[in-house]
Amino acid sequence: MNPHSGVGGGEPRPNKDRPEMVRSLPPISCVIFTNKDYFIVRDLEKNTVEMMLNFDDTELEPTVLPCRFPNLYVNGGSGIAFAIATEIPPHNLIEMCEATIHRINHPNCSIDDLLEIVNGPDFPTGGIITKSEGLKDIYKTGKGRIEISSKIEIDTSSKDFNKIIIDNIPFGVVKKDLVYSIDKIKKSKEVEGIIEVIDESAGDEIRIVITLKKEISPEVVIKYLSSRTQLKIGYSANMVAISKRTPVLLTLPDYLDHFIEFQQELIIRRSKFDLKKAEDRLHIVLGLIKAISIVNEVVALIRASKDKEDSKRNLIDKYNFTEAQAEAIVMMRLYKLSNTDVTTYITEKNELETQIADLKETISTPLKVKHIIIDDLKTISKKFGTERKTQIVESEENERTIIDKRSLIIKEDCYVTVTRDGYINRSSVKSHDASNGDLPKIKEEDILVMSTMCNTLDYILAFTSKGNYIFLPVCEIDEGKYKDSGKHVNYICNLPFDEFIIRCLIVSTFDKDICIGLISKNGQIKKSKLNEFFVQRHSKPIGCLKLSKDDELADICVLNGNNNILVLTENPV
């Protein structure tokens, strides 16, 4: 069911005497009204809206609720029916009431004037929205995309660790899924330095605490988690509602105009209902006052009559009472016909006449109707309005800066071993010192190519026999004991079975003034700048020296531009 087509399972039946309004159902969201005095079903019994048969034609139901505040925007809604989707974010009640009042007082105001009042969506879960063109497009075109971020605080008060505290999360994000995704990053060591992830939430209050080692930057971790988890999400608004039995994409001014027109109709219909009720009652009261003035004759006539119907007919024929007045007289208790009650009826008569005059003025005076709408909105806003939960902030210039993954790594020394067949291992200095100088265990016929201290922020260039090199960030090498042979490099880079590692080079920075010299078994030689070896993707070996079929890479060396190269052959001349 389209959430904006009314109450029930189908389209409301058309009524030529009543202009169609924007239809809205109140989805369960940030504001919930249940009592008839709470302005969402108030005056439903006064014929304020059209009624239609329900799904099995057993009773009537309203085609739209007589809501007295801009519910479509305040509570929002989402859904899809007949290939027409709608996604309306919730808004702040106070802001929407003020915007409606401003539109009533200034019917030709610009959308920019309204956006000075309506700052943006206000989600019940809070969050932070960054100002953007997409935010303005929601209200100017009916469609727009925004980014919602979690509210995050950093606690650096402890000397041993830092804390990232998440106070609220974006609208629609499942908290347990968010905690799981962060904990998964911790366990996979995508971010080294996360000690633990704890959900300290209680009731409706959200509190997720991420504890970090002191060596790692909390700001960098927040940026990384925002790009990898639902700490930051995109939200696409699609402000579609039913207007004049047709789905339309509504701008903010369009919606407010529809709502104001709907409120005017509600008040007129309610006033007409109350007017008829007051006039009917006044007619009865006038009859009762007349009956009291001739109470003895009325009592005698009723006693002389055969039954109730005969009494009514005699009253109508003899004293010119109407059918309704005669019914009221014969149904009245005898003691109420005393002269002591005539003042009560006279007071009620005066009150009814005043009420009728006021209702007629309301029906005939559009300005008064507008004042009634404004008074209702002010009352609702004062009674139910709350402070905005979602913050609207200015966009940051460096918000989309690419995160250097090395900034997520704790800088520390380690030992890395690499074998000819491609087995690599990273171990701590403590593990290396505990080995008492023993070399790592390697497979038979394999050769240890490198066993050197380096840093977790370094890179290793592992050159292969086929004139390729493997780009290995040290931080991506799995950690183990120093005596272990490690894992095959295939979990980082796919190394063909007939290709072997011959030399390794540790690089801290890719300085453009440094070059790499390469020479093959058949005497082919090449010099390349070191910065040409840096790559972002390294899932397979990267070519650095093109060789013939029977040739192999023999050796590599580091050159600074002033070096001489001595090449030695296997056989003496």
Coordinates of C-alpha atoms in Angstrom, one line a residue:
M1 CA 0.0 0.0 0.0
N2 CA 1.3 3.4 -0.9
P3 CA 1.7 5.1 2.5
H4 CA 0.3 8.4 1.2
S5 CA -2.8 7.2 -0.5
G6 CA -5.0 7.3 2.6
V7 CA -6.1 4.6 5.2
G8 CA -6.9 1.2 3.8
G9 CA -6.0 -1.0 0.9
G10 CA -7.1 1.0 -2.1
E11 CA -7.6 4.5 -3.6
P12 CA -10.3 6.6 -2.0
R13 CA -13.5 7.0 -3.9
P14 CA -13.7 10.3 -5.7
N15 CA -16.0 13.1 -4.5
K16 CA -16.6 15.9 -6.9
D17 CA -17.6 18.2 -4.1
R18 CA -14.3 17.9 -2.3
P19 CA -10.9 18.8 -3.8
E20 CA -8.3 16.0 -3.3
M21 CA -5.6 16.8 -0.8
V22 CA -2.2 15.3 -0.2
R23 CA -2.9 12.1 1.5
S24 CA -0.7 10.9 4.4
L25 CA -0.6 8.1 6.9
P26 CA 1.3 8.5 10.2
P27 CA 4.1 5.9 10.1
I28 CA 5.6 5.0 13.4
S29 CA 8.6 7.3 13.8
C30 CA 9.8 10.1 15.9
V31 CA 6.4 11.6 17.0
I32 CA 3.5 9.3 17.9
F33 CA 0.0 10.5 18.6
T34 CA -2.7 8.2 19.9
N35 CA -5.3 10.3 21.7
K36 CA -8.0 12.2 19.8
D37 CA -6.9 15.4 21.6
Y38 CA -3.5 14.9 20.1
F39 CA -4.4 16.4 16.8
I40 CA -4.0 13.4 14.5
V41 CA -7.5 11.9 14.7
R42 CA -9.1 14.9 16.4
D43 CA -12.6 15.8 15.1
L44 CA -12.7 12.6 13.0
E45 CA -16.4 12.1 14.1
K46 CA -17.3 15.6 12.7
N47 CA -17.3 14.7 9.0
T48 CA -13.9 16.4 8.5
V49 CA -12.8 13.9 6.0
E50 CA -14.4 11.5 3.5
M51 CA -15.2 8.0 4.6
M52 CA -15.1 4.8 2.5
L53 CA -15.9 1.2 3.1
N54 CA -13.1 -1.0 4.4
F55 CA -11.8 -4.1 2.7
D56 CA -14.8 -6.3 3.4
D57 CA -17.5 -3.6 3.2
T58 CA -18.4 -4.1 6.9
E59 CA -17.6 -0.6 8.2
L60 CA -16.4 2.8 7.2
E61 CA -12.9 4.1 7.5
P62 CA -11.4 7.5 6.7
T63 CA -9.7 8.1 3.4
V64 CA -7.2 10.3 5.1
L65 CA -6.6 11.2 8.8
P66 CA -7.6 14.8 9.8
C67 CA -4.0 15.5 11.0
R68 CA -3.6 19.1 12.3
F69 CA 0.2 19.3 11.8
P70 CA 2.5 18.6 8.7
N71 CA 2.7 14.9 9.4
L72 CA 4.0 13.9 6.0
Y73 CA 7.3 15.7 6.7
V74 CA 7.4 15.4 10.5
N75 CA 7.1 11.7 10.7
G76 CA 8.3 10.9 7.1
G77 CA 7.6 7.6 5.4
S78 CA 8.8 5.1 2.9
G79 CA 7.3 2.5 0.7
I80 CA 6.7 1.3 -2.8
A81 CA 3.5 0.4 -4.7
F82 CA 2.7 0.0 -8.3
A83 CA 6.3 0.7 -9.2
I84 CA 6.1 4.2 -7.5
A85 CA 8.5 4.6 -4.6
T86 CA 8.6 7.2 -1.9
E87 CA 11.3 8.0 0.7
I88 CA 10.5 11.0 2.9
P89 CA 12.8 11.7 5.8
P90 CA 11.4 12.8 9.2
H91 CA 11.7 16.5 10.1
N92 CA 11.6 18.6 13.3
L93 CA 8.0 19.4 14.4
I94 CA 8.9 23.0 15.5
E95 CA 10.6 23.8 12.2
M96 CA 7.8 22.5 10.1
C97 CA 5.1 24.3 12.1
E98 CA 7.0 27.6 11.8
A99 CA 7.5 27.0 8.1
T100 CA 3.8 26.4 7.6
I101 CA 2.9 29.6 9.6
H102 CA 5.4 31.6 7.5
R103 CA 3.9 30.2 4.3
I104 CA 0.4 31.2 5.5
N105 CA 1.5 34.7 6.3
H106 CA 3.7 35.0 3.1
P107 CA 2.0 32.9 0.4
N108 CA 4.6 34.0 -2.2
C109 CA 7.7 33.5 -0.1
S110 CA 10.7 31.9 -1.9
I111 CA 12.0 28.5 -1.1
D112 CA 15.2 30.0 0.3
D113 CA 13.1 31.9 2.9
L114 CA 11.6 28.5 3.9
L115 CA 15.0 26.9 4.1
E116 CA 16.0 29.5 6.6
I117 CA 13.5 27.8 8.9
V118 CA 13.7 24.2 7.8
N119 CA 17.3 23.3 8.2
G120 CA 17.0 19.7 6.9
P121 CA 15.8 16.3 8.0
D122 CA 15.7 15.6 11.8
F123 CA 16.1 11.8 12.3
P124 CA 15.1 10.2 15.6
T125 CA 18.5 8.6 15.9
G126 CA 20.3 11.9 15.6
G127 CA 23.4 11.9 13.4
I128 CA 25.2 14.6 11.5
I129 CA 24.2 15.8 8.0
T130 CA 26.7 17.7 5.9
K131 CA 25.4 20.7 4.0
S132 CA 25.4 20.1 0.2
E133 CA 23.6 20.8 -3.0
G134 CA 21.8 17.4 -2.5
L135 CA 20.3 18.7 0.8
K136 CA 18.9 21.8 -1.0
D137 CA 17.6 19.6 -3.9
I138 CA 15.4 17.6 -1.6
Y139 CA 13.3 20.8 -1.0
K140 CA 13.8 22.5 -4.4
T141 CA 13.2 19.5 -6.7
G142 CA 11.8 16.7 -4.4
K143 CA 14.8 14.5 -4.9
G144 CA 18.2 14.7 -3.3
R145 CA 21.0 12.7 -1.7
I146 CA 22.7 13.5 1.6
E147 CA 25.3 11.9 3.8
I148 CA 24.5 11.0 7.4
S149 CA 27.4 10.5 9.8
S150 CA 27.5 9.2 13.3
K151 CA 28.2 11.6 16.2
I152 CA 31.7 10.7 17.4
E153 CA 33.8 11.9 20.3
I154 CA 37.5 11.3 21.1
D155 CA 38.7 10.7 24.6
T156 CA 42.5 11.1 25.1
S157 CA 42.4 11.5 28.9
S158 CA 44.1 8.1 29.5
K159 CA 47.9 7.9 29.2
D160 CA 47.7 4.2 28.1
F161 CA 45.1 4.3 25.3
N162 CA 42.6 6.5 23.4
K163 CA 38.9 6.0 23.0
I164 CA 36.5 6.6 20.2
I165 CA 33.0 7.1 21.6
I166 CA 30.0 6.8 19.2
D167 CA 27.0 8.5 20.7
N168 CA 24.5 8.0 17.8
I169 CA 24.3 6.3 14.5
P170 CA 22.7 7.1 11.1
F171 CA 19.0 6.6 10.5
G172 CA 18.2 3.0 9.5
V173 CA 21.6 1.5 10.5
V174 CA 21.2 -1.6 12.7
K175 CA 23.5 -1.1 15.7
K176 CA 24.5 -4.7 16.1
D177 CA 25.5 -5.0 12.5
L178 CA 27.6 -1.8 12.9
V179 CA 29.4 -3.2 16.0
Y180 CA 30.0 -6.5 14.2
S181 CA 31.6 -4.8 11.1
I182 CA 33.9 -2.7 13.3
D183 CA 34.9 -5.8 15.4
K184 CA 35.5 -7.7 12.1
I185 CA 38.0 -5.0 11.1
K186 CA 39.7 -5.3 14.4
K187 CA 40.0 -9.1 14.2
S188 CA 41.3 -9.0 10.6
K189 CA 43.9 -6.4 11.6
E190 CA 43.0 -4.0 8.8
V191 CA 43.6 -1.4 11.5
E192 CA 46.3 -2.3 13.8
G193 CA 45.9 -0.8 17.2
I194 CA 42.2 -1.4 17.9
I195 CA 42.3 -3.1 21.4
E196 CA 38.5 -3.7 21.8
V197 CA 35.1 -2.8 20.6
I198 CA 32.4 -2.6 23.3
D199 CA 28.7 -1.8 23.0
E200 CA 27.8 0.0 26.1
S201 CA 24.3 1.0 24.9
A202 CA 21.4 1.0 27.3
G203 CA 17.7 1.4 26.4
D204 CA 17.4 4.1 23.7
E205 CA 20.8 5.6 24.5
I206 CA 23.6 4.5 22.1
R207 CA 27.2 4.3 23.2
I208 CA 29.8 2.3 21.3
V209 CA 33.3 2.5 22.6
I210 CA 36.4 1.7 20.5
T211 CA 39.6 1.5 22.5
L212 CA 42.9 2.2 20.6
K213 CA 46.5 2.0 21.4
K214 CA 48.1 5.3 22.1
E215 CA 50.4 5.1 19.1
I216 CA 47.6 5.2 16.5
S217 CA 45.7 8.4 15.5
P218 CA 42.0 8.3 16.4
E219 CA 41.2 10.8 13.6
V220 CA 42.6 8.5 11.0
V221 CA 40.8 5.5 12.4
I222 CA 37.5 7.4 12.3
K223 CA 38.0 8.3 8.7
Y224 CA 38.9 4.7 7.8
L225 CA 35.9 3.2 9.7
S226 CA 33.6 5.8 8.1
S227 CA 34.7 4.7 4.6
R228 CA 34.5 1.0 5.5
T229 CA 31.4 0.7 7.8
Q230 CA 28.0 2.3 8.2
L231 CA 29.3 5.0 10.5
K232 CA 28.6 7.2 7.5
I233 CA 25.9 6.4 4.9
G234 CA 24.2 8.0 2.0
Y235 CA 20.4 8.7 2.1
S236 CA 18.4 9.4 -1.0
A237 CA 15.1 11.3 -0.5
N238 CA 12.2 10.9 -2.9
M239 CA 9.4 13.2 -1.9
V240 CA 6.5 11.5 -3.7
A241 CA 2.9 11.7 -2.4
I242 CA -0.6 11.4 -3.8
S243 CA -2.1 14.7 -4.9
K244 CA -5.5 14.8 -6.8
R245 CA -5.3 11.0 -7.1
T246 CA -2.0 11.2 -8.9
P247 CA 1.5 10.6 -7.5
V248 CA 3.6 13.8 -7.7
L249 CA 7.1 14.8 -6.7
L250 CA 6.6 17.6 -4.2
T251 CA 8.9 20.5 -3.4
L252 CA 8.7 22.1 0.0
P253 CA 6.5 25.0 -1.1
D254 CA 4.2 22.6 -2.9
Y255 CA 3.7 20.4 0.1
L256 CA 3.0 23.4 2.4
D257 CA 0.4 24.8 0.0
H258 CA -1.3 21.4 -0.2
F259 CA -1.3 21.1 3.6
I260 CA -2.7 24.6 4.2
E261 CA -5.4 24.0 1.7
F262 CA -6.3 20.7 3.4
Q263 CA -6.4 22.4 6.8
Q264 CA -8.7 25.1 5.4
E265 CA -11.1 22.4 4.2
L266 CA -10.9 20.5 7.5
I267 CA -11.9 23.6 9.5
I268 CA -14.8 24.5 7.1
R269 CA -16.1 21.0 7.2
R270 CA -15.8 20.9 11.0
S271 CA -17.5 24.3 11.4
K272 CA -20.4 23.2 9.2
F273 CA -20.8 20.1 11.3
D274 CA -20.7 22.1 14.5
L275 CA -23.1 24.7 13.0
K276 CA -25.7 22.2 12.1
K277 CA -25.4 20.5 15.5
A278 CA -25.7 23.9 17.3
E279 CA -28.7 25.0 15.1
D280 CA -30.5 21.7 15.8
R281 CA -29.9 22.1 19.5
L282 CA -31.1 25.7 19.5
H283 CA -34.3 24.6 17.8
I284 CA -34.9 22.1 20.6
V285 CA -34.1 24.6 23.3
L286 CA -36.5 27.1 21.8
G287 CA -39.2 24.5 21.9
L288 CA -38.5 23.6 25.5
I289 CA -38.6 27.3 26.5
K290 CA -42.0 27.6 24.8
A291 CA -43.2 24.4 26.5
I292 CA -42.2 25.7 30.0
S293 CA -44.1 28.9 29.3
I294 CA -47.3 26.8 28.9
V295 CA -46.3 24.0 31.1
N296 CA -49.8 23.3 32.6
E297 CA -51.5 23.1 29.2
V298 CA -48.7 20.8 28.0
V299 CA -49.0 18.5 31.0
A300 CA -52.8 18.3 30.6
L301 CA -52.5 17.6 26.9
I302 CA -50.0 14.8 27.5
R303 CA -52.3 13.2 30.2
A304 CA -55.2 13.3 27.9
S305 CA -53.4 11.6 25.1
K306 CA -53.4 7.9 24.4
D307 CA -49.7 7.2 24.0
K308 CA -46.4 8.9 23.0
E309 CA -47.2 9.2 19.3
D310 CA -50.6 10.7 20.2
S311 CA -49.0 13.2 22.6
K312 CA -46.5 14.3 19.9
R313 CA -49.3 14.7 17.3
N314 CA -51.4 16.7 19.7
L315 CA -48.5 19.0 20.6
I316 CA -47.7 19.6 16.9
D317 CA -51.4 20.3 16.0
K318 CA -52.4 22.5 18.9
Y319 CA -49.2 24.4 19.7
N320 CA -47.3 24.3 16.4
F321 CA -44.3 22.4 17.8
T322 CA -42.1 20.7 15.2
E323 CA -41.5 16.9 15.2
A324 CA -38.1 17.3 16.9
Q325 CA -39.4 19.7 19.5
A326 CA -42.4 17.4 20.3
E327 CA -40.1 14.4 20.6
A328 CA -37.9 16.3 23.1
I329 CA -40.9 17.4 25.2
V330 CA -42.5 14.0 25.6
M331 CA -39.1 12.4 26.4
M332 CA -38.3 15.0 29.1
R333 CA -38.8 14.1 32.8
L334 CA -41.7 16.0 34.3
Y335 CA -39.6 17.8 36.9
K336 CA -37.6 19.5 34.2
L337 CA -40.7 21.3 33.0
S338 CA -40.7 23.5 36.1
N339 CA -40.1 27.2 35.9
T340 CA -36.9 26.8 37.8
D341 CA -35.2 25.4 34.7
V342 CA -36.2 28.1 32.3
T343 CA -33.1 30.2 33.1
T344 CA -30.9 27.3 32.3
Y345 CA -32.4 27.0 28.8
I346 CA -32.3 30.7 28.3
T347 CA -28.5 30.7 29.1
E348 CA -28.0 27.8 26.8
K349 CA -30.0 29.6 24.1
N350 CA -27.7 32.7 24.4
E351 CA -24.6 30.5 24.2
L352 CA -25.8 28.7 21.2
E353 CA -26.7 31.9 19.3
T354 CA -23.2 33.2 20.0
Q355 CA -21.6 29.9 18.9
I356 CA -23.7 29.9 15.7
A357 CA -22.7 33.4 14.9
D358 CA -19.0 32.6 15.4
L359 CA -19.3 29.4 13.2
K360 CA -21.0 31.3 10.4
E361 CA -18.2 33.9 10.6
T362 CA -15.6 31.2 10.4
I363 CA -17.2 29.6 7.3
S364 CA -17.5 32.9 5.5
T365 CA -14.1 34.5 6.5
P366 CA -11.0 32.8 5.0
L367 CA -8.7 35.1 7.2
K368 CA -10.2 33.7 10.4
V369 CA -9.7 30.2 9.1
K370 CA -6.0 31.0 8.6
H371 CA -5.7 32.3 12.2
I372 CA -7.3 29.1 13.5
I373 CA -4.7 27.1 11.6
I374 CA -1.9 29.2 13.0
D375 CA -3.2 28.9 16.6
D376 CA -3.4 25.1 16.2
L377 CA 0.2 24.9 14.9
K378 CA 1.5 27.1 17.7
T379 CA -0.3 25.0 20.3
I380 CA 1.0 21.7 18.8
S381 CA 4.5 23.0 18.5
K382 CA 4.6 24.3 22.1
K383 CA 3.1 21.1 23.5
F384 CA 5.0 18.4 21.5
G385 CA 8.0 20.2 19.9
T386 CA 11.5 19.0 20.8
E387 CA 14.9 20.2 20.1
R388 CA 16.6 19.1 16.9
K389 CA 18.5 15.8 17.2
T390 CA 20.3 15.8 13.9
Q391 CA 23.0 18.3 13.4
I392 CA 23.6 20.2 10.1
V393 CA 27.2 21.0 9.6
E394 CA 29.3 22.7 6.9
S395 CA 31.1 20.4 4.5
E396 CA 34.8 19.9 5.0
E397 CA 37.2 20.4 2.1
N398 CA 39.3 17.4 2.9
E399 CA 36.4 15.2 3.7
R400 CA 37.0 12.8 0.7
T401 CA 40.8 12.7 1.1
I402 CA 42.2 9.2 0.3
I403 CA 43.4 7.5 3.5
D404 CA 47.0 6.3 3.5
K405 CA 46.7 2.8 5.0
R406 CA 50.1 3.2 6.5
S407 CA 48.7 5.8 8.9
L408 CA 46.6 3.0 10.4
I409 CA 49.6 0.9 11.2
I410 CA 51.6 1.1 14.5
K411 CA 55.2 2.0 13.7
E412 CA 57.5 -0.7 15.1
D413 CA 60.5 -2.7 14.2
C414 CA 60.2 -6.3 13.1
Y415 CA 62.0 -9.1 11.3
V416 CA 60.9 -10.2 7.8
T417 CA 62.1 -13.4 6.1
V418 CA 61.6 -14.3 2.5
T419 CA 62.5 -17.5 0.7
R420 CA 63.3 -18.3 -2.9
D421 CA 60.0 -20.3 -3.3
G422 CA 57.9 -17.4 -2.0
Y423 CA 57.4 -18.1 1.7
I424 CA 57.2 -14.9 3.7
N425 CA 57.0 -14.2 7.5
R426 CA 57.0 -11.2 9.8
S427 CA 58.0 -11.6 13.4
S428 CA 58.6 -9.3 16.4
V429 CA 62.1 -8.3 17.6
K430 CA 61.3 -10.2 20.8
S431 CA 60.6 -13.4 18.9
H432 CA 63.9 -13.0 16.9
D433 CA 65.9 -12.5 20.0
A434 CA 64.4 -15.6 21.6
S435 CA 65.6 -17.7 18.7
N436 CA 69.2 -17.5 19.9
G437 CA 70.6 -16.9 16.4
D438 CA 68.9 -20.0 14.9
L439 CA 67.6 -19.5 11.3
P440 CA 64.0 -20.0 10.4
K441 CA 62.9 -23.5 9.4
I442 CA 62.4 -23.7 5.6
K443 CA 61.5 -26.5 3.2
E444 CA 64.1 -28.7 1.7
E445 CA 65.7 -27.4 -1.5
D446 CA 64.4 -23.9 -0.6
I447 CA 66.8 -21.0 0.0
L448 CA 66.5 -18.1 2.5
V449 CA 66.7 -14.9 0.3
M450 CA 66.2 -12.3 3.1
S451 CA 66.2 -12.2 6.9
T452 CA 66.4 -8.6 7.9
M453 CA 65.1 -6.1 10.4
C454 CA 62.7 -3.5 9.0
N455 CA 59.8 -1.4 10.0
T456 CA 56.1 -2.0 9.7
L457 CA 55.8 1.1 7.6
D458 CA 58.4 -0.1 5.1
Y459 CA 57.9 -1.8 1.7
I460 CA 59.7 -4.8 0.3
L461 CA 60.4 -5.2 -3.4
A462 CA 60.9 -8.9 -4.1
F463 CA 62.5 -9.3 -7.6
T464 CA 61.8 -12.6 -9.4
S465 CA 63.6 -14.7 -12.0
K466 CA 61.2 -13.7 -14.7
G467 CA 62.1 -10.0 -14.6
N468 CA 59.2 -9.1 -12.4
Y469 CA 58.9 -7.8 -8.8
I470 CA 56.4 -8.3 -6.0
F471 CA 55.3 -5.2 -4.1
L472 CA 55.0 -6.2 -0.4
P473 CA 53.9 -3.6 2.3
V474 CA 55.5 -5.0 5.4
C475 CA 52.2 -4.3 7.4
E476 CA 50.3 -6.7 5.1
I477 CA 52.6 -9.7 5.9
D478 CA 51.0 -12.0 8.5
E479 CA 52.9 -12.1 11.8
G480 CA 54.2 -15.3 13.2
K481 CA 57.2 -16.7 15.2
Y482 CA 60.7 -16.0 13.8
K483 CA 61.5 -19.7 13.5
D484 CA 58.4 -20.4 11.4
S485 CA 58.7 -20.7 7.6
G486 CA 55.7 -18.4 7.2
K487 CA 53.0 -18.5 4.5
H488 CA 53.3 -18.5 0.8
V489 CA 53.2 -15.0 -0.8
N490 CA 50.1 -16.0 -2.8
Y491 CA 47.8 -14.6 -0.1
I492 CA 49.1 -11.1 -1.1
C493 CA 50.3 -11.7 -4.7
N494 CA 49.8 -14.6 -7.0
L495 CA 53.3 -16.0 -7.8
P496 CA 53.5 -18.6 -10.7
F497 CA 54.9 -21.9 -9.7
D498 CA 57.8 -21.6 -12.2
E499 CA 58.9 -18.1 -10.9
F500 CA 61.3 -17.7 -8.0
I501 CA 62.4 -14.8 -5.8
I502 CA 66.1 -13.9 -6.3
R503 CA 66.6 -10.6 -4.4
C504 CA 64.7 -8.4 -2.0
L505 CA 65.0 -4.7 -1.4
I506 CA 63.6 -2.8 1.7
V507 CA 62.3 0.7 0.8
S508 CA 61.2 3.3 3.4
T509 CA 60.4 6.1 0.9
F510 CA 60.3 6.1 -2.8
D511 CA 62.9 8.8 -3.4
K512 CA 62.9 10.0 -7.1
D513 CA 66.7 10.5 -6.9
I514 CA 67.4 6.9 -6.4
C515 CA 67.5 4.3 -9.2
I516 CA 67.4 0.5 -9.4
G517 CA 69.9 -1.3 -11.7
L518 CA 68.8 -4.7 -13.1
I519 CA 70.9 -7.2 -15.1
S520 CA 70.0 -10.5 -16.7
K521 CA 71.9 -13.8 -17.1
N522 CA 72.4 -13.0 -20.8
G523 CA 73.8 -9.6 -20.0
Q524 CA 70.8 -7.3 -20.5
I525 CA 71.0 -4.3 -18.2
K526 CA 68.5 -1.6 -17.3
K527 CA 68.3 1.4 -14.9
S528 CA 64.9 2.6 -13.6
K529 CA 63.9 5.3 -11.1
L530 CA 62.8 4.0 -7.7
N531 CA 59.5 6.0 -7.7
E532 CA 58.4 4.0 -10.8
F533 CA 58.2 0.9 -8.6
F534 CA 55.5 2.2 -6.3
V535 CA 52.0 0.8 -7.1
Q536 CA 48.6 0.9 -5.5
R537 CA 47.5 -2.6 -6.7
H538 CA 49.8 -5.5 -6.2
S539 CA 47.8 -8.7 -6.5
K540 CA 50.2 -10.1 -9.2
P541 CA 53.9 -9.7 -10.1
I542 CA 54.7 -6.5 -12.0
G543 CA 57.1 -6.4 -14.9
C544 CA 60.3 -4.4 -14.6
L545 CA 62.7 -6.0 -17.2
K546 CA 61.5 -7.6 -20.4
L547 CA 63.4 -10.8 -21.0
S548 CA 63.8 -13.3 -23.8
K549 CA 62.6 -16.9 -23.3
D550 CA 66.0 -18.3 -22.3
D551 CA 67.0 -15.4 -20.1
E552 CA 66.5 -14.7 -16.4
L553 CA 67.0 -11.8 -14.0
A554 CA 70.4 -12.3 -12.4
D555 CA 70.8 -9.5 -9.9
I556 CA 69.7 -6.0 -8.8
C557 CA 71.4 -3.1 -7.1
V558 CA 70.7 0.4 -5.8
L559 CA 72.1 3.4 -7.7
N560 CA 72.3 7.1 -6.6
G561 CA 73.5 8.5 -10.0
N562 CA 77.2 8.5 -9.3
N563 CA 77.8 4.8 -9.0
N564 CA 80.0 2.5 -11.2
I565 CA 78.7 -1.0 -11.8
L566 CA 81.0 -4.0 -11.7
V567 CA 79.6 -7.0 -13.5
L568 CA 81.2 -10.4 -12.8
T569 CA 80.6 -13.5 -15.0
E570 CA 80.4 -17.0 -13.8
N571 CA 83.2 -18.3 -16.0
P572 CA 86.7 -16.7 -15.9
V573 CA 87.8 -15.0 -19.2

